[in-house]
Short mmCIF file of C-alpha atoms in Angstrom, two decimals:
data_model
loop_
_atom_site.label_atom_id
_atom_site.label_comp_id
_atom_site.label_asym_id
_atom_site.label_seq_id
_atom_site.Cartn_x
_atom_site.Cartn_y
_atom_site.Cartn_z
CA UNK A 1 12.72 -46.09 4.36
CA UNK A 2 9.39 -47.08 5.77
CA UNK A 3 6.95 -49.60 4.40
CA UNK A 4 2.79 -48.45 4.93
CA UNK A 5 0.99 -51.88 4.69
CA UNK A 6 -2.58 -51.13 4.73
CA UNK A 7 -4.49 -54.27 6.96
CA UNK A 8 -7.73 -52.29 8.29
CA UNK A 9 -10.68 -53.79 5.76
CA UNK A 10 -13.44 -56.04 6.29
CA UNK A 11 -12.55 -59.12 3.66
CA UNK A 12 -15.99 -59.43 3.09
CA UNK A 13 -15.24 -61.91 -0.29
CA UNK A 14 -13.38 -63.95 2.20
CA UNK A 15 -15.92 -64.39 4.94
CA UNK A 16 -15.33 -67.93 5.73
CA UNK A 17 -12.02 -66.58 7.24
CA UNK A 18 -12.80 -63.00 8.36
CA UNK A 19 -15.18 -63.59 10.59
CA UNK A 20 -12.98 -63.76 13.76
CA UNK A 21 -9.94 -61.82 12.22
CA UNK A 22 -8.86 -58.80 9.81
CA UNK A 23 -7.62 -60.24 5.75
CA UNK A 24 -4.15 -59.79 6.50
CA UNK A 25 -4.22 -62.46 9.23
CA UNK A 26 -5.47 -65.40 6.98
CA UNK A 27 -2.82 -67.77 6.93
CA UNK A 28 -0.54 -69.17 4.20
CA UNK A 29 1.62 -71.99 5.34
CA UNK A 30 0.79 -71.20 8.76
CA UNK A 31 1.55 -67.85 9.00
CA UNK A 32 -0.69 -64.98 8.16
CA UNK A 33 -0.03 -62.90 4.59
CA UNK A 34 0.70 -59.50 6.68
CA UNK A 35 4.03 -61.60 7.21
CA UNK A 36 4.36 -62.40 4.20
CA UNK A 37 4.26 -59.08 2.89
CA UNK A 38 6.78 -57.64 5.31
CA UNK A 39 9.01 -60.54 4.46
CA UNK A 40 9.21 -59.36 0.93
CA UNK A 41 10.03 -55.66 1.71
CA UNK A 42 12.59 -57.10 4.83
CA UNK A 43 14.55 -59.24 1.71
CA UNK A 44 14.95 -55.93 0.47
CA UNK A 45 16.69 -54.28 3.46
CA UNK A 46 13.22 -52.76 4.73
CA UNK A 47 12.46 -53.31 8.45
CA UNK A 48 10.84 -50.43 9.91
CA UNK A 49 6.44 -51.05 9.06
CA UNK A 50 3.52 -48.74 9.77
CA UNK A 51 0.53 -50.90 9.90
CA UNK A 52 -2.73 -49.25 9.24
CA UNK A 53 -4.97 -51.07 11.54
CA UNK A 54 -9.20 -50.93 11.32
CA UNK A 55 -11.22 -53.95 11.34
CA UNK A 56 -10.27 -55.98 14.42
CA UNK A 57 -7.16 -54.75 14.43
CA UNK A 58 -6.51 -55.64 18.33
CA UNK A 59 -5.51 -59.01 16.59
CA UNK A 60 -2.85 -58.06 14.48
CA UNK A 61 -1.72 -55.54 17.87
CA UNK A 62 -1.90 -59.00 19.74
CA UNK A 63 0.35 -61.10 17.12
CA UNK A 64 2.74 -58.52 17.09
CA UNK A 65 2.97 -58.15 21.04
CA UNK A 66 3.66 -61.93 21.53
CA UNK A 67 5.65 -62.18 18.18
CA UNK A 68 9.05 -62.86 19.67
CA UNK A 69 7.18 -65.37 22.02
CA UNK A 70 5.68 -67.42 18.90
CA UNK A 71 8.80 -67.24 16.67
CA UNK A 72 11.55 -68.37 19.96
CA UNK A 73 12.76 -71.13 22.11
CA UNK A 74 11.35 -70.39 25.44
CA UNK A 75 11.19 -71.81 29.33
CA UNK A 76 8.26 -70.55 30.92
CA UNK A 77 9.08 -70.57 35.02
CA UNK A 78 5.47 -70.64 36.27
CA UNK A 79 6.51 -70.66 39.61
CA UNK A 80 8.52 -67.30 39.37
CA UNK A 81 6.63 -65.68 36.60
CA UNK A 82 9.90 -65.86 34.91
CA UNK A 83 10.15 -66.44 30.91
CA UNK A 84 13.38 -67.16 29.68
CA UNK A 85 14.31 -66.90 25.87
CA UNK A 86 16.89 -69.51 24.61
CA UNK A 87 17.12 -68.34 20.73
CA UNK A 88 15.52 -65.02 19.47
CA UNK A 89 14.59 -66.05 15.73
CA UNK A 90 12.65 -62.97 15.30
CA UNK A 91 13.05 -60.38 12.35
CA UNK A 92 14.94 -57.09 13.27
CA UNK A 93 11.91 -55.69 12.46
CA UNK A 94 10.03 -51.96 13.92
CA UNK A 95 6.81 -52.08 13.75
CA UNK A 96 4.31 -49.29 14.70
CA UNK A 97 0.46 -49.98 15.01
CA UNK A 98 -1.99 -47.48 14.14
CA UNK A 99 -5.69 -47.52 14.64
CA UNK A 100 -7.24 -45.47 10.99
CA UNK A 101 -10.80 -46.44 11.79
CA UNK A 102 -13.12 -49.07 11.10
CA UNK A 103 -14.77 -47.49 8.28
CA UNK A 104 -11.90 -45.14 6.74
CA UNK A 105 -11.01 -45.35 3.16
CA UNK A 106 -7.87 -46.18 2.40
CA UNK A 107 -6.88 -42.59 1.30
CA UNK A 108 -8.04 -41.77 5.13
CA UNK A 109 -5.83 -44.30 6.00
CA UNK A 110 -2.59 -43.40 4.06
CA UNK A 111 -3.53 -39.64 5.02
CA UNK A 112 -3.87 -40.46 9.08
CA UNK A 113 -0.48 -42.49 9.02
CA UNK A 114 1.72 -39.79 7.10
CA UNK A 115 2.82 -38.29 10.80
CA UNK A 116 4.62 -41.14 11.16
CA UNK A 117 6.76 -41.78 8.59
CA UNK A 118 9.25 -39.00 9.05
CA UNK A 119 10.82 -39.46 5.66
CA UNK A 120 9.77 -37.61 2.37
CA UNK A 121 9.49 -40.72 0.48
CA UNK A 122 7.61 -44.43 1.66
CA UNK A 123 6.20 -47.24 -0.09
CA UNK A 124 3.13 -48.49 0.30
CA UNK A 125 1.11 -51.86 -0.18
CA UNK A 126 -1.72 -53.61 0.15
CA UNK A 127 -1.62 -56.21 3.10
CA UNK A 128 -2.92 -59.01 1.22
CA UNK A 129 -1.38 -59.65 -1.86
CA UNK A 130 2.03 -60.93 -2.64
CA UNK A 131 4.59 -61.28 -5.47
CA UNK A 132 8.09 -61.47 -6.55
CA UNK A 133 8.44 -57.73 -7.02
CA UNK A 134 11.70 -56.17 -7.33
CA UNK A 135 10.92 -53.05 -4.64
CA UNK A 136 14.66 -51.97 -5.36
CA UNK A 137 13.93 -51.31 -9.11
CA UNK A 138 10.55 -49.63 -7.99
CA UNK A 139 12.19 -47.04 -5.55
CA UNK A 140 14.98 -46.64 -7.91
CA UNK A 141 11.99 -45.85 -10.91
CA UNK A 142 10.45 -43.59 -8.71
CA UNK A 143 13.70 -41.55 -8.07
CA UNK A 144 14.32 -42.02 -11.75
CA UNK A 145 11.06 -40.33 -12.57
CA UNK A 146 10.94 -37.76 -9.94
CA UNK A 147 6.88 -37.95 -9.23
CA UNK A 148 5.26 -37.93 -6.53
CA UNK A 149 3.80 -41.26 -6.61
CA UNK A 150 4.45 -45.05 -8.75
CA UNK A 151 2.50 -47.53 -8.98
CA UNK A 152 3.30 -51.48 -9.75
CA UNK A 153 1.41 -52.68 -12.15
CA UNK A 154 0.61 -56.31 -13.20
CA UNK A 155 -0.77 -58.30 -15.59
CA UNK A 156 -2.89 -61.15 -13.21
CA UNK A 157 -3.37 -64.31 -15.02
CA UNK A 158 -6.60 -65.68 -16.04
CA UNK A 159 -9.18 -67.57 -13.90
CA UNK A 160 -9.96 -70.35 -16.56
CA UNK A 161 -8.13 -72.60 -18.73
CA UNK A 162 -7.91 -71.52 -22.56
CA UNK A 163 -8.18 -73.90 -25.30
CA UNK A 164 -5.88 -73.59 -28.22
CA UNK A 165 -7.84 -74.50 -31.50
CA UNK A 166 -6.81 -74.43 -35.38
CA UNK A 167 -10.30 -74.43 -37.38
CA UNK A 168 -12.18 -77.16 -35.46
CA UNK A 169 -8.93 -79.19 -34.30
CA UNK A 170 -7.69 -78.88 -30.57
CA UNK A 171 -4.54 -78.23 -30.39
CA UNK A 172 -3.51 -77.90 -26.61
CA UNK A 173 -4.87 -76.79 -23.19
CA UNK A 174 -3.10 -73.93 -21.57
CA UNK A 175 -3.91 -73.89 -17.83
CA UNK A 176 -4.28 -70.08 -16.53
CA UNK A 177 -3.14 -68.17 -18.92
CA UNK A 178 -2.29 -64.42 -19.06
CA UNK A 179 -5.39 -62.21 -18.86
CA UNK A 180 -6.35 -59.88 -21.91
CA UNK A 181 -3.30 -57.74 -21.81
CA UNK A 182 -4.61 -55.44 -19.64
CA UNK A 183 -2.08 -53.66 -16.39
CA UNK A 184 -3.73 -53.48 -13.19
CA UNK A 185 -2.79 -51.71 -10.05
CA UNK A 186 -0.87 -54.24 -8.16
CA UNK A 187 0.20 -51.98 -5.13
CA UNK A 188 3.46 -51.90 -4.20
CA UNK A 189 3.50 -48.22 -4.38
CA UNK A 190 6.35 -45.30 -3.61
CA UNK A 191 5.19 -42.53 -2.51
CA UNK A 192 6.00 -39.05 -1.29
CA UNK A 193 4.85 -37.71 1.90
CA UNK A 194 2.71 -35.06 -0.38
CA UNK A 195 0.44 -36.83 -1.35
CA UNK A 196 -1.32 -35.94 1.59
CA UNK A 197 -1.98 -32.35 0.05
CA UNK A 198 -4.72 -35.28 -2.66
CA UNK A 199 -6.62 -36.50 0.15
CA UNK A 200 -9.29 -34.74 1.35
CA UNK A 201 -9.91 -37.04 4.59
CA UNK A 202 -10.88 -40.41 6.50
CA UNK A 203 -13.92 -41.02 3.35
CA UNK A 204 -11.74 -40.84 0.67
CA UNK A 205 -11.18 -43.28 -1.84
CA UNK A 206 -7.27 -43.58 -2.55
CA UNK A 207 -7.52 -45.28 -6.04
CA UNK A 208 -10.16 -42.62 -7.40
CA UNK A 209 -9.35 -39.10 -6.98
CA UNK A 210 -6.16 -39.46 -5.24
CA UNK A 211 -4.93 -41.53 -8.15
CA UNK A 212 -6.78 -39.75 -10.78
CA UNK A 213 -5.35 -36.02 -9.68
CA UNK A 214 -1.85 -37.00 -9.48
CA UNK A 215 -2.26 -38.68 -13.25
CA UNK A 216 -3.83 -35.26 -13.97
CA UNK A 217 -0.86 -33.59 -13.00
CA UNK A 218 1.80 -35.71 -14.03
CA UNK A 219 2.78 -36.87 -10.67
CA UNK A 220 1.97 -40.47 -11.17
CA UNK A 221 4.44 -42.69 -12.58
CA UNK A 222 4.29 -46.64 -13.19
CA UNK A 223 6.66 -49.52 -12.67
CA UNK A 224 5.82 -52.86 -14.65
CA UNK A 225 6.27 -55.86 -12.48
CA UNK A 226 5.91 -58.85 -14.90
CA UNK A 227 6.82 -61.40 -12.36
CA UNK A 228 4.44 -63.05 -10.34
CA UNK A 229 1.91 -61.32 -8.39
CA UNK A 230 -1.27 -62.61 -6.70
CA UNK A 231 -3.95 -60.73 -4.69
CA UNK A 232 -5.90 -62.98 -1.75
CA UNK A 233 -9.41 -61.89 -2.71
CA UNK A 234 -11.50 -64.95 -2.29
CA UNK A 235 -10.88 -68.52 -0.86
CA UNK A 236 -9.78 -69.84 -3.96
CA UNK A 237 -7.23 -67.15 -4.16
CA UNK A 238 -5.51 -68.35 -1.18
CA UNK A 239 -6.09 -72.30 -1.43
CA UNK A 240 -4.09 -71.52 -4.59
CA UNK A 241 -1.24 -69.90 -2.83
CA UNK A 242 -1.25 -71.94 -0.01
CA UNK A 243 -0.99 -74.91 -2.45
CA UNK A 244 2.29 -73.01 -3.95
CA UNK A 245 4.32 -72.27 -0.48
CA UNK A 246 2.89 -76.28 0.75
CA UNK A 247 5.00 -77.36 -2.55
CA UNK A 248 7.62 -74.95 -1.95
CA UNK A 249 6.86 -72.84 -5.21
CA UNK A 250 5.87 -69.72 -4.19
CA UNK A 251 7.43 -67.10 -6.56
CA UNK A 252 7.09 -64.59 -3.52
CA UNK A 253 9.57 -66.34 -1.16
CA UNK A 254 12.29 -63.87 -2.02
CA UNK A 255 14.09 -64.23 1.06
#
């Protein structure tokens, strides 16, 4: 099975990092969140990536090109023009590039890259956001089910600290709790190549009609992830996570 991970948006709520590369290449822990991401679905036996490239994408084309030279042991003979690898520590990963456009809404995205994925069914994800998600138990619900499309869904905790009060008496802080019960769209979709037939082309918007139809029709099914699960939306979102993987307590590090 192949894993879509959409990278081609501006990050314009992380500017301070965006302005020389595409989201997915902000690094956590020194490597950018793109790897992160595939390093989830890879723990699960899932190796073979369609990137969906847009906003200077050349730079996630370049990591990937010299990827085997970053992650080995090397001797570089400049003499000869000779390179000689000692200890290949990269992932058995395939991973195929794809240029959706600058501008293109993710459902032009998803809708571009579908000639590529061969298979009926795929899963799909976000390239910036990162949790401990089973993605076994969401294939397995999607088969289960038998729609076209499932969603994760998550319950993101809350951005301030709650008091607990009786009357007028504190009783205890509770650092970042649980949000108001609501489930959001966490990504980590499976999908079936049909979806296609919901996207009408490069300006549409994947999480309003596309979304909305399939509910419509009973096609859309959802998996509950109430692990951890984390989008990188802002600085703050990823000093946060880099402060979790720096202490060696990131939830995500399934592998």
């Amino acid at each position: 099975m192949k894993a879509v991970i959409l990278a081609g948006g501006l990050g314009t709520r992380l500017a301070e990092e965006t302005g020389t590369k595409p989201k997915p290449m902000v690094e956590i822990g020194g490597r950018p969140i793109l790897w992160h991401v595939m390093k989830i679905y890879s723990a699960y036996g899932i190796n073979d990536f369609i990137i969906c490239l847009g906003y200077k994408g050349y730079v996630i084309k370049e990591y990937f090109a010299n990827y085997a030279l970053h992650m080995s042991d090397v001797t570089i003979d400049m003499r000869h023009g000779m390179t000689k690898v000692h200890e290949n520590k990269a992932e058995p990963w395939t991973v195929t590039l794809i240029e959706t456009g600058e501008q293109t809404q993710i459902g032009g995205r998803i809708k571009r890259v579908i000639p590529f994925i061969g298979d009926d069914t795929f899963c799909l994800t976000y390239g910036d956001g990162v949790g401990n998600v089973d993605i076994n138990g969401v294939i397995a619900h999607h088969r289960k089910e038998g729609r076209l499309a499932t969603v994760t869904a998550a319950q993101p905790p809350g951005r301030f600290g709650a008091i607990r009060y009786e009357g007028n008496r504190v009783l205890a802080f509770q650092e970042k709790p649980q949000g108001d019960g609501g489930w959001i769209n966490a990504g980590f979709f499976v999908l079936s190549t049909r979806v296609d037939a919901y996207i009408d082309g490069d300006m549409t918007v994947w999480e309003r009609e596309p979304l909305e139809r399939l509910a419509a029709d009973n096609q859309l099914s959802v998996h509950f992830h109430r692990g951890f699960w984390q989008p990188m939306d802002t600085l703050r979102d990823k000093q946060q996570l880099e402060e979790l993987w720096t202490k060696d307590k990131a939830p995500w590090k399934t592998w």
